[in-house]
Amino acid sequence: MFFATDISVTVWIINKNKKARTIEKNGEVVNLRDRTGEILFIDYRQGGHINEEKYIELNAEDRAKIADTYHQWQRVGSTYSDVPEYCYSAKKDEISKKNYTLLPSKYVEFIRRCFGKKW
């Protein structure tokens, strides 16, 4: 996404309307759950594809996976669940205990490995 920097990139999607509601999206009726006081963290360091230059790029499949995770997290009765090394839905009280830091790595569980094996 950002070829001029070697630092990690964080993309924030800010939505102040997290109340439960019903919307129409692409001709489909979608029931959104109340997400007040919740933040979805997605850490995609393990994803993407290395292009010919050394940069990680997100192809259509990567973007679709991230978008699907976000949309499933929003919906009533969805298949969303926290996934180690990928995503985590944190409650406001949990975030306040971490001094309101919004780094995904503070919430998304990472499995420690030693020489390719889990510790």
mmCIF file of N, CA and C in Angstrom:
data_model
loop_
_atom_site.group_PDB
_atom_site.id
_atom_site.type_symbol
_atom_site.label_atom_id
_atom_site.label_comp_id
_atom_site.label_asym_id
_atom_site.label_seq_id
_atom_site.Cartn_x
_atom_site.Cartn_y
_atom_site.Cartn_z
ATOM 1 N N MET A 1 0.816 -1.197 0.000
ATOM 2 C CA MET A 1 0.000 0.000 0.000
ATOM 3 C C MET A 1 0.855 1.255 0.000
ATOM 4 N N PHE A 2 1.933 1.250 0.773
ATOM 5 C CA PHE A 2 2.751 2.443 0.919
ATOM 6 C C PHE A 2 4.194 2.080 0.588
ATOM 7 N N PHE A 3 4.602 2.312 -0.641
ATOM 8 C CA PHE A 3 5.905 1.878 -1.105
ATOM 9 C C PHE A 3 7.048 2.773 -0.638
ATOM 10 N N ALA A 4 6.776 3.944 -0.107
ATOM 11 C CA ALA A 4 7.830 4.879 0.273
ATOM 12 C C ALA A 4 8.291 4.707 1.718
ATOM 13 N N THR A 5 7.778 3.704 2.417
ATOM 14 C CA THR A 5 8.152 3.539 3.818
ATOM 15 C C THR A 5 8.328 2.060 4.154
ATOM 16 N N ASP A 6 9.226 1.789 5.080
ATOM 17 C CA ASP A 6 9.440 0.421 5.552
ATOM 18 C C ASP A 6 8.759 0.168 6.895
ATOM 19 N N ILE A 7 8.031 1.151 7.415
ATOM 20 C CA ILE A 7 7.387 0.985 8.715
ATOM 21 C C ILE A 7 6.057 0.258 8.554
ATOM 22 N N SER A 8 5.563 -0.281 9.659
ATOM 23 C CA SER A 8 4.249 -0.923 9.654
ATOM 24 C C SER A 8 3.176 0.126 9.420
ATOM 25 N N VAL A 9 2.108 -0.277 8.796
ATOM 26 C CA VAL A 9 1.004 0.621 8.507
ATOM 27 C C VAL A 9 -0.226 0.147 9.267
ATOM 28 N N THR A 10 -0.920 1.084 9.882
ATOM 29 C CA THR A 10 -2.170 0.779 10.558
ATOM 30 C C THR A 10 -3.270 1.556 9.866
ATOM 31 N N VAL A 11 -4.323 0.866 9.471
ATOM 32 C CA VAL A 11 -5.471 1.512 8.849
ATOM 33 C C VAL A 11 -6.603 1.502 9.864
ATOM 34 N N TRP A 12 -7.180 2.644 10.110
ATOM 35 C CA TRP A 12 -8.299 2.757 11.041
ATOM 36 C C TRP A 12 -9.573 3.010 10.265
ATOM 37 N N ILE A 13 -10.613 2.269 10.600
ATOM 38 C CA ILE A 13 -11.948 2.524 10.068
ATOM 39 C C ILE A 13 -12.753 3.064 11.239
ATOM 40 N N ILE A 14 -13.146 4.307 11.131
ATOM 41 C CA ILE A 14 -13.852 4.956 12.240
ATOM 42 C C ILE A 14 -15.337 5.028 11.888
ATOM 43 N N ASN A 15 -16.147 4.510 12.810
ATOM 44 C CA ASN A 15 -17.585 4.470 12.610
ATOM 45 C C ASN A 15 -18.245 4.873 13.912
ATOM 46 N N LYS A 16 -18.843 6.046 13.938
ATOM 47 C CA LYS A 16 -19.468 6.488 15.184
ATOM 48 C C LYS A 16 -20.872 5.913 15.371
ATOM 49 N N ASN A 17 -21.442 5.291 14.344
ATOM 50 C CA ASN A 17 -22.769 4.702 14.456
ATOM 51 C C ASN A 17 -22.638 3.195 14.636
ATOM 52 N N LYS A 18 -22.478 2.769 15.879
ATOM 53 C CA LYS A 18 -22.311 1.347 16.170
ATOM 54 C C LYS A 18 -23.571 0.723 16.769
ATOM 55 N N LYS A 19 -24.660 1.444 16.726
ATOM 56 C CA LYS A 19 -25.920 0.930 17.269
ATOM 57 C C LYS A 19 -26.496 -0.155 16.361
ATOM 58 N N ALA A 20 -27.280 -1.040 16.952
ATOM 59 C CA ALA A 20 -27.954 -2.083 16.175
ATOM 60 C C ALA A 20 -28.918 -1.429 15.205
ATOM 61 N N ARG A 21 -28.932 -1.923 13.983
ATOM 62 C CA ARG A 21 -29.842 -1.385 12.977
ATOM 63 C C ARG A 21 -29.906 -2.339 11.795
ATOM 64 N N THR A 22 -30.850 -2.090 10.923
ATOM 65 C CA THR A 22 -30.990 -2.875 9.698
ATOM 66 C C THR A 22 -30.701 -1.960 8.522
ATOM 67 N N ILE A 23 -29.866 -2.454 7.599
ATOM 68 C CA ILE A 23 -29.523 -1.680 6.409
ATOM 69 C C ILE A 23 -29.721 -2.547 5.173
ATOM 70 N N GLU A 24 -29.751 -1.911 4.022
ATOM 71 C CA GLU A 24 -29.775 -2.648 2.767
ATOM 72 C C GLU A 24 -28.428 -2.438 2.100
ATOM 73 N N LYS A 25 -27.780 -3.536 1.735
ATOM 74 C CA LYS A 25 -26.453 -3.465 1.127
ATOM 75 C C LYS A 25 -26.443 -4.372 -0.091
ATOM 76 N N ASN A 26 -26.243 -3.789 -1.260
ATOM 77 C CA ASN A 26 -26.224 -4.537 -2.516
ATOM 78 C C ASN A 26 -27.483 -5.390 -2.688
ATOM 79 N N GLY A 27 -28.630 -4.807 -2.322
ATOM 80 C CA GLY A 27 -29.898 -5.509 -2.479
ATOM 81 C C GLY A 27 -30.200 -6.525 -1.395
ATOM 82 N N GLU A 28 -29.321 -6.647 -0.405
ATOM 83 C CA GLU A 28 -29.509 -7.611 0.689
ATOM 84 C C GLU A 28 -29.806 -6.848 1.977
ATOM 85 N N VAL A 29 -30.766 -7.340 2.760
ATOM 86 C CA VAL A 29 -31.064 -6.755 4.059
ATOM 87 C C VAL A 29 -30.064 -7.323 5.068
ATOM 88 N N VAL A 30 -29.365 -6.427 5.769
ATOM 89 C CA VAL A 30 -28.331 -6.835 6.713
ATOM 90 C C VAL A 30 -28.680 -6.288 8.094
ATOM 91 N N ASN A 31 -28.688 -7.162 9.093
ATOM 92 C CA ASN A 31 -28.928 -6.760 10.481
ATOM 93 C C ASN A 31 -27.593 -6.598 11.182
ATOM 94 N N LEU A 32 -27.323 -5.363 11.617
ATOM 95 C CA LEU A 32 -26.085 -5.072 12.325
ATOM 96 C C LEU A 32 -26.335 -5.097 13.826
ATOM 97 N N ARG A 33 -25.399 -5.677 14.558
ATOM 98 C CA ARG A 33 -25.533 -5.765 16.012
ATOM 99 C C ARG A 33 -24.995 -4.494 16.659
ATOM 100 N N ASP A 34 -25.309 -4.296 17.936
ATOM 101 C CA ASP A 34 -24.795 -3.146 18.675
ATOM 102 C C ASP A 34 -23.332 -3.420 19.036
ATOM 103 N N ARG A 35 -22.436 -2.590 18.508
ATOM 104 C CA ARG A 35 -21.008 -2.742 18.746
ATOM 105 C C ARG A 35 -20.453 -1.611 19.601
ATOM 106 N N THR A 36 -21.339 -0.917 20.314
ATOM 107 C CA THR A 36 -20.921 0.190 21.160
ATOM 108 C C THR A 36 -19.917 -0.314 22.193
ATOM 109 N N GLY A 37 -18.820 0.402 22.335
ATOM 110 C CA GLY A 37 -17.808 0.018 23.315
ATOM 111 C C GLY A 37 -16.903 -1.106 22.856
ATOM 112 N N GLU A 38 -16.912 -1.432 21.579
ATOM 113 C CA GLU A 38 -16.054 -2.488 21.032
ATOM 114 C C GLU A 38 -15.189 -1.941 19.904
ATOM 115 N N ILE A 39 -14.015 -2.496 19.767
ATOM 116 C CA ILE A 39 -13.126 -2.182 18.647
ATOM 117 C C ILE A 39 -12.608 -3.497 18.090
ATOM 118 N N LEU A 40 -12.660 -3.619 16.765
ATOM 119 C CA LEU A 40 -12.108 -4.788 16.094
ATOM 120 C C LEU A 40 -10.678 -4.476 15.677
ATOM 121 N N PHE A 41 -9.750 -5.293 16.112
ATOM 122 C CA PHE A 41 -8.347 -5.170 15.718
ATOM 123 C C PHE A 41 -8.024 -6.290 14.743
ATOM 124 N N ILE A 42 -7.456 -5.924 13.610
ATOM 125 C CA ILE A 42 -6.989 -6.907 12.636
ATOM 126 C C ILE A 42 -5.508 -6.648 12.412
ATOM 127 N N ASP A 43 -4.704 -7.653 12.629
ATOM 128 C CA ASP A 43 -3.260 -7.547 12.407
ATOM 129 C C ASP A 43 -2.935 -8.459 11.230
ATOM 130 N N TYR A 44 -2.567 -7.874 10.107
ATOM 131 C CA TYR A 44 -2.379 -8.651 8.882
ATOM 132 C C TYR A 44 -0.902 -8.806 8.515
ATOM 133 N N ARG A 45 -0.035 -8.773 9.529
ATOM 134 C CA ARG A 45 1.401 -8.954 9.253
ATOM 135 C C ARG A 45 1.703 -10.327 8.672
ATOM 136 N N GLN A 46 0.878 -11.312 8.996
ATOM 137 C CA GLN A 46 1.106 -12.667 8.512
ATOM 138 C C GLN A 46 0.544 -12.867 7.101
ATOM 139 N N GLY A 47 -0.177 -11.870 6.586
ATOM 140 C CA GLY A 47 -0.825 -12.011 5.290
ATOM 141 C C GLY A 47 -0.129 -11.222 4.201
ATOM 142 N N GLY A 48 -0.779 -11.158 3.075
ATOM 143 C CA GLY A 48 -0.235 -10.442 1.934
ATOM 144 C C GLY A 48 0.725 -11.311 1.139
ATOM 145 N N HIS A 49 1.221 -10.747 0.055
ATOM 146 C CA HIS A 49 2.112 -11.474 -0.841
ATOM 147 C C HIS A 49 3.304 -10.594 -1.186
ATOM 148 N N ILE A 50 4.478 -11.182 -1.213
ATOM 149 C CA ILE A 50 5.670 -10.424 -1.583
ATOM 150 C C ILE A 50 5.665 -10.255 -3.095
ATOM 151 N N ASN A 51 5.781 -8.997 -3.522
ATOM 152 C CA ASN A 51 5.856 -8.778 -4.965
ATOM 153 C C ASN A 51 7.323 -8.854 -5.390
ATOM 154 N N GLU A 52 7.592 -8.588 -6.652
ATOM 155 C CA GLU A 52 8.943 -8.770 -7.185
ATOM 156 C C GLU A 52 9.983 -7.866 -6.558
ATOM 157 N N GLU A 53 9.569 -6.887 -5.793
ATOM 158 C CA GLU A 53 10.523 -5.924 -5.263
ATOM 159 C C GLU A 53 10.928 -6.168 -3.819
ATOM 160 N N LYS A 54 10.225 -6.801 -2.984
ATOM 161 C CA LYS A 54 10.421 -7.037 -1.554
ATOM 162 C C LYS A 54 9.284 -6.463 -0.731
ATOM 163 N N TYR A 55 8.356 -5.816 -1.392
ATOM 164 C CA TYR A 55 7.234 -5.225 -0.685
ATOM 165 C C TYR A 55 6.095 -6.233 -0.554
ATOM 166 N N ILE A 56 5.337 -6.071 0.520
ATOM 167 C CA ILE A 56 4.151 -6.892 0.720
ATOM 168 C C ILE A 56 2.984 -6.165 0.064
ATOM 169 N N GLU A 57 2.225 -6.885 -0.733
ATOM 170 C CA GLU A 57 1.042 -6.265 -1.310
ATOM 171 C C GLU A 57 -0.177 -7.120 -1.003
ATOM 172 N N LEU A 58 -1.311 -6.454 -0.920
ATOM 173 C CA LEU A 58 -2.571 -7.142 -0.667
ATOM 174 C C LEU A 58 -3.293 -7.316 -1.992
ATOM 175 N N ASN A 59 -3.530 -8.564 -2.370
ATOM 176 C CA ASN A 59 -4.265 -8.812 -3.613
ATOM 177 C C ASN A 59 -5.769 -8.801 -3.312
ATOM 178 N N ALA A 60 -6.561 -9.054 -4.317
ATOM 179 C CA ALA A 60 -8.021 -9.025 -4.150
ATOM 180 C C ALA A 60 -8.492 -10.018 -3.100
ATOM 181 N N GLU A 61 -7.865 -11.173 -3.037
ATOM 182 C CA GLU A 61 -8.240 -12.192 -2.040
ATOM 183 C C GLU A 61 -7.942 -11.705 -0.617
ATOM 184 N N ASP A 62 -6.785 -11.064 -0.417
ATOM 185 C CA ASP A 62 -6.434 -10.523 0.901
ATOM 186 C C ASP A 62 -7.432 -9.446 1.329
ATOM 187 N N ARG A 63 -7.722 -8.536 0.416
ATOM 188 C CA ARG A 63 -8.659 -7.452 0.724
ATOM 189 C C ARG A 63 -10.042 -8.012 1.035
ATOM 190 N N ALA A 64 -10.466 -9.029 0.301
ATOM 191 C CA ALA A 64 -11.772 -9.652 0.536
ATOM 192 C C ALA A 64 -11.817 -10.325 1.906
ATOM 193 N N LYS A 65 -10.725 -10.974 2.310
ATOM 194 C CA LYS A 65 -10.672 -11.627 3.623
ATOM 195 C C LYS A 65 -10.835 -10.603 4.741
ATOM 196 N N ILE A 66 -10.108 -9.499 4.637
ATOM 197 C CA ILE A 66 -10.178 -8.454 5.659
ATOM 198 C C ILE A 66 -11.587 -7.847 5.700
ATOM 199 N N ALA A 67 -12.135 -7.526 4.532
ATOM 200 C CA ALA A 67 -13.480 -6.942 4.468
ATOM 201 C C ALA A 67 -14.521 -7.913 5.021
ATOM 202 N N ASP A 68 -14.398 -9.194 4.705
ATOM 203 C CA ASP A 68 -15.351 -10.187 5.205
ATOM 204 C C ASP A 68 -15.286 -10.293 6.726
ATOM 205 N N THR A 69 -14.079 -10.261 7.280
ATOM 206 C CA THR A 69 -13.928 -10.305 8.737
ATOM 207 C C THR A 69 -14.637 -9.120 9.373
ATOM 208 N N TYR A 70 -14.421 -7.934 8.825
ATOM 209 C CA TYR A 70 -15.057 -6.719 9.345
ATOM 210 C C TYR A 70 -16.576 -6.824 9.250
ATOM 211 N N HIS A 71 -17.097 -7.248 8.103
ATOM 212 C CA HIS A 71 -18.548 -7.330 7.931
ATOM 213 C C HIS A 71 -19.167 -8.407 8.812
ATOM 214 N N GLN A 72 -18.492 -9.537 8.981
ATOM 215 C CA GLN A 72 -19.000 -10.588 9.868
ATOM 216 C C GLN A 72 -19.026 -10.104 11.316
ATOM 217 N N TRP A 73 -18.018 -9.343 11.714
ATOM 218 C CA TRP A 73 -17.952 -8.792 13.075
ATOM 219 C C TRP A 73 -19.143 -7.876 13.346
ATOM 220 N N GLN A 74 -19.612 -7.165 12.351
ATOM 221 C CA GLN A 74 -20.713 -6.224 12.502
ATOM 222 C C GLN A 74 -22.081 -6.904 12.597
ATOM 223 N N ARG A 75 -22.240 -8.051 11.984
ATOM 224 C CA ARG A 75 -23.567 -8.637 11.775
ATOM 225 C C ARG A 75 -24.102 -9.429 12.964
ATOM 226 N N VAL A 76 -25.419 -9.418 13.052
ATOM 227 C CA VAL A 76 -26.130 -10.249 14.024
ATOM 228 C C VAL A 76 -26.012 -11.695 13.580
ATOM 229 N N GLY A 77 -25.713 -12.606 14.505
ATOM 230 C CA GLY A 77 -25.671 -14.031 14.196
ATOM 231 C C GLY A 77 -24.594 -14.430 13.210
ATOM 232 N N SER A 78 -23.493 -13.722 13.189
ATOM 233 C CA SER A 78 -22.443 -13.987 12.198
ATOM 234 C C SER A 78 -21.543 -15.141 12.621
ATOM 235 N N THR A 79 -20.618 -15.449 11.750
ATOM 236 C CA THR A 79 -19.636 -16.494 12.026
ATOM 237 C C THR A 79 -18.341 -15.917 12.590
ATOM 238 N N TYR A 80 -18.323 -14.617 12.944
ATOM 239 C CA TYR A 80 -17.094 -13.999 13.449
ATOM 240 C C TYR A 80 -16.623 -14.672 14.734
ATOM 241 N N SER A 81 -15.314 -14.860 14.839
ATOM 242 C CA SER A 81 -14.685 -15.244 16.098
ATOM 243 C C SER A 81 -13.256 -14.713 16.080
ATOM 244 N N ASP A 82 -12.710 -14.454 17.276
ATOM 245 C CA ASP A 82 -11.324 -14.005 17.371
ATOM 246 C C ASP A 82 -10.419 -15.108 16.842
ATOM 247 N N VAL A 83 -9.377 -14.709 16.109
ATOM 248 C CA VAL A 83 -8.449 -15.675 15.525
ATOM 249 C C VAL A 83 -7.029 -15.265 15.933
ATOM 250 N N PRO A 84 -6.311 -16.143 16.672
ATOM 251 C CA PRO A 84 -4.929 -15.802 17.033
ATOM 252 C C PRO A 84 -4.112 -15.435 15.800
ATOM 253 N N GLU A 85 -3.266 -14.449 15.959
ATOM 254 C CA GLU A 85 -2.372 -13.954 14.913
ATOM 255 C C GLU A 85 -3.107 -13.284 13.758
ATOM 256 N N TYR A 86 -4.402 -12.934 13.958
ATOM 257 C CA TYR A 86 -5.152 -12.257 12.900
ATOM 258 C C TYR A 86 -6.095 -11.173 13.438
ATOM 259 N N CYS A 87 -7.078 -11.542 14.283
ATOM 260 C CA CYS A 87 -8.052 -10.530 14.702
ATOM 261 C C CYS A 87 -8.538 -10.762 16.133
ATOM 262 N N TYR A 88 -9.015 -9.652 16.731
ATOM 263 C CA TYR A 88 -9.516 -9.710 18.103
ATOM 264 C C TYR A 88 -10.514 -8.570 18.299
ATOM 265 N N SER A 89 -11.643 -8.867 18.905
ATOM 266 C CA SER A 89 -12.643 -7.861 19.238
ATOM 267 C C SER A 89 -12.507 -7.527 20.717
ATOM 268 N N ALA A 90 -12.098 -6.289 21.007
ATOM 269 C CA ALA A 90 -11.845 -5.854 22.382
ATOM 270 C C ALA A 90 -12.964 -4.953 22.880
ATOM 271 N N LYS A 91 -13.290 -5.094 24.156
ATOM 272 C CA LYS A 91 -14.280 -4.245 24.814
ATOM 273 C C LYS A 91 -13.581 -3.008 25.385
ATOM 274 N N LYS A 92 -14.350 -1.953 25.587
ATOM 275 C CA LYS A 92 -13.798 -0.678 26.050
ATOM 276 C C LYS A 92 -13.064 -0.813 27.383
ATOM 277 N N ASP A 93 -13.594 -1.613 28.325
ATOM 278 C CA ASP A 93 -12.925 -1.753 29.621
ATOM 279 C C ASP A 93 -11.556 -2.423 29.478
ATOM 280 N N GLU A 94 -11.442 -3.342 28.559
ATOM 281 C CA GLU A 94 -10.156 -3.995 28.278
ATOM 282 C C GLU A 94 -9.167 -2.987 27.688
ATOM 283 N N ILE A 95 -9.651 -2.126 26.830
ATOM 284 C CA ILE A 95 -8.809 -1.103 26.208
ATOM 285 C C ILE A 95 -8.374 -0.074 27.244
ATOM 286 N N SER A 96 -9.271 0.293 28.152
ATOM 287 C CA SER A 96 -8.909 1.269 29.192
ATOM 288 C C SER A 96 -7.837 0.718 30.122
ATOM 289 N N LYS A 97 -7.856 -0.586 30.386
ATOM 290 C CA LYS A 97 -6.829 -1.208 31.236
ATOM 291 C C LYS A 97 -5.450 -1.158 30.592
ATOM 292 N N LYS A 98 -5.414 -0.952 29.283
ATOM 293 C CA LYS A 98 -4.144 -0.847 28.557
ATOM 294 C C LYS A 98 -3.874 0.605 28.174
ATOM 295 N N ASN A 99 -4.393 1.527 29.003
ATOM 296 C CA ASN A 99 -4.188 2.963 28.812
ATOM 297 C C ASN A 99 -4.615 3.446 27.429
ATOM 298 N N TYR A 100 -5.647 2.855 26.905
ATOM 299 C CA TYR A 100 -6.245 3.236 25.622
ATOM 300 C C TYR A 100 -5.274 3.147 24.442
ATOM 301 N N THR A 101 -4.279 2.293 24.554
ATOM 302 C CA THR A 101 -3.403 2.083 23.411
ATOM 303 C C THR A 101 -4.189 1.346 22.327
ATOM 304 N N LEU A 102 -3.993 1.744 21.095
ATOM 305 C CA LEU A 102 -4.743 1.160 19.983
ATOM 306 C C LEU A 102 -3.850 0.400 19.020
ATOM 307 N N LEU A 103 -2.779 -0.156 19.529
ATOM 308 C CA LEU A 103 -1.910 -0.990 18.707
ATOM 309 C C LEU A 103 -2.507 -2.394 18.631
ATOM 310 N N PRO A 104 -2.772 -2.891 17.432
ATOM 311 C CA PRO A 104 -3.351 -4.235 17.321
ATOM 312 C C PRO A 104 -2.537 -5.302 18.054
ATOM 313 N N SER A 105 -1.226 -5.158 18.091
ATOM 314 C CA SER A 105 -0.372 -6.159 18.737
ATOM 315 C C SER A 105 -0.602 -6.256 20.242
ATOM 316 N N LYS A 106 -1.263 -5.283 20.835
ATOM 317 C CA LYS A 106 -1.583 -5.340 22.269
ATOM 318 C C LYS A 106 -2.802 -6.222 22.534
ATOM 319 N N TYR A 107 -3.549 -6.562 21.508
ATOM 320 C CA TYR A 107 -4.801 -7.306 21.676
ATOM 321 C C TYR A 107 -4.821 -8.630 20.915
ATOM 322 N N VAL A 108 -4.318 -8.629 19.698
ATOM 323 C CA VAL A 108 -4.315 -9.848 18.894
ATOM 324 C C VAL A 108 -3.281 -10.798 19.478
ATOM 325 N N GLU A 109 -3.715 -12.012 19.791
ATOM 326 C CA GLU A 109 -2.826 -13.007 20.397
ATOM 327 C C GLU A 109 -1.821 -13.529 19.373
ATOM 328 N N PHE A 110 -0.551 -13.540 19.773
ATOM 329 C CA PHE A 110 0.479 -14.130 18.927
ATOM 330 C C PHE A 110 1.076 -15.318 19.642
ATOM 331 N N ILE A 111 1.280 -16.383 18.892
ATOM 332 C CA ILE A 111 1.821 -17.620 19.439
ATOM 333 C C ILE A 111 3.332 -17.552 19.326
ATOM 334 N N ARG A 112 4.003 -17.686 20.456
ATOM 335 C CA ARG A 112 5.464 -17.629 20.448
ATOM 336 C C ARG A 112 6.015 -18.896 19.828
ATOM 337 N N ARG A 113 6.989 -18.727 18.988
ATOM 338 C CA ARG A 113 7.581 -19.859 18.290
ATOM 339 C C ARG A 113 9.093 -19.853 18.508
ATOM 340 N N CYS A 114 9.648 -21.028 18.529
ATOM 341 C CA CYS A 114 11.090 -21.176 18.624
ATOM 342 C C CYS A 114 11.506 -22.127 17.507
ATOM 343 N N PHE A 115 12.247 -21.630 16.548
ATOM 344 C CA PHE A 115 12.707 -22.436 15.415
ATOM 345 C C PHE A 115 11.533 -23.115 14.698
ATOM 346 N N GLY A 116 10.462 -22.308 14.487
ATOM 347 C CA GLY A 116 9.317 -22.803 13.730
ATOM 348 C C GLY A 116 8.332 -23.641 14.535
ATOM 349 N N LYS A 117 8.605 -23.859 15.831
ATOM 350 C CA LYS A 117 7.699 -24.650 16.655
ATOM 351 C C LYS A 117 7.051 -23.753 17.712
ATOM 352 N N LYS A 118 5.834 -24.092 18.107
ATOM 353 C CA LYS A 118 5.177 -23.358 19.182
ATOM 354 C C LYS A 118 5.883 -23.630 20.499
ATOM 355 N N TRP A 119 5.991 -22.605 21.328
ATOM 356 C CA TRP A 119 6.565 -22.792 22.675
ATOM 357 C C TRP A 119 5.519 -23.347 23.581
#
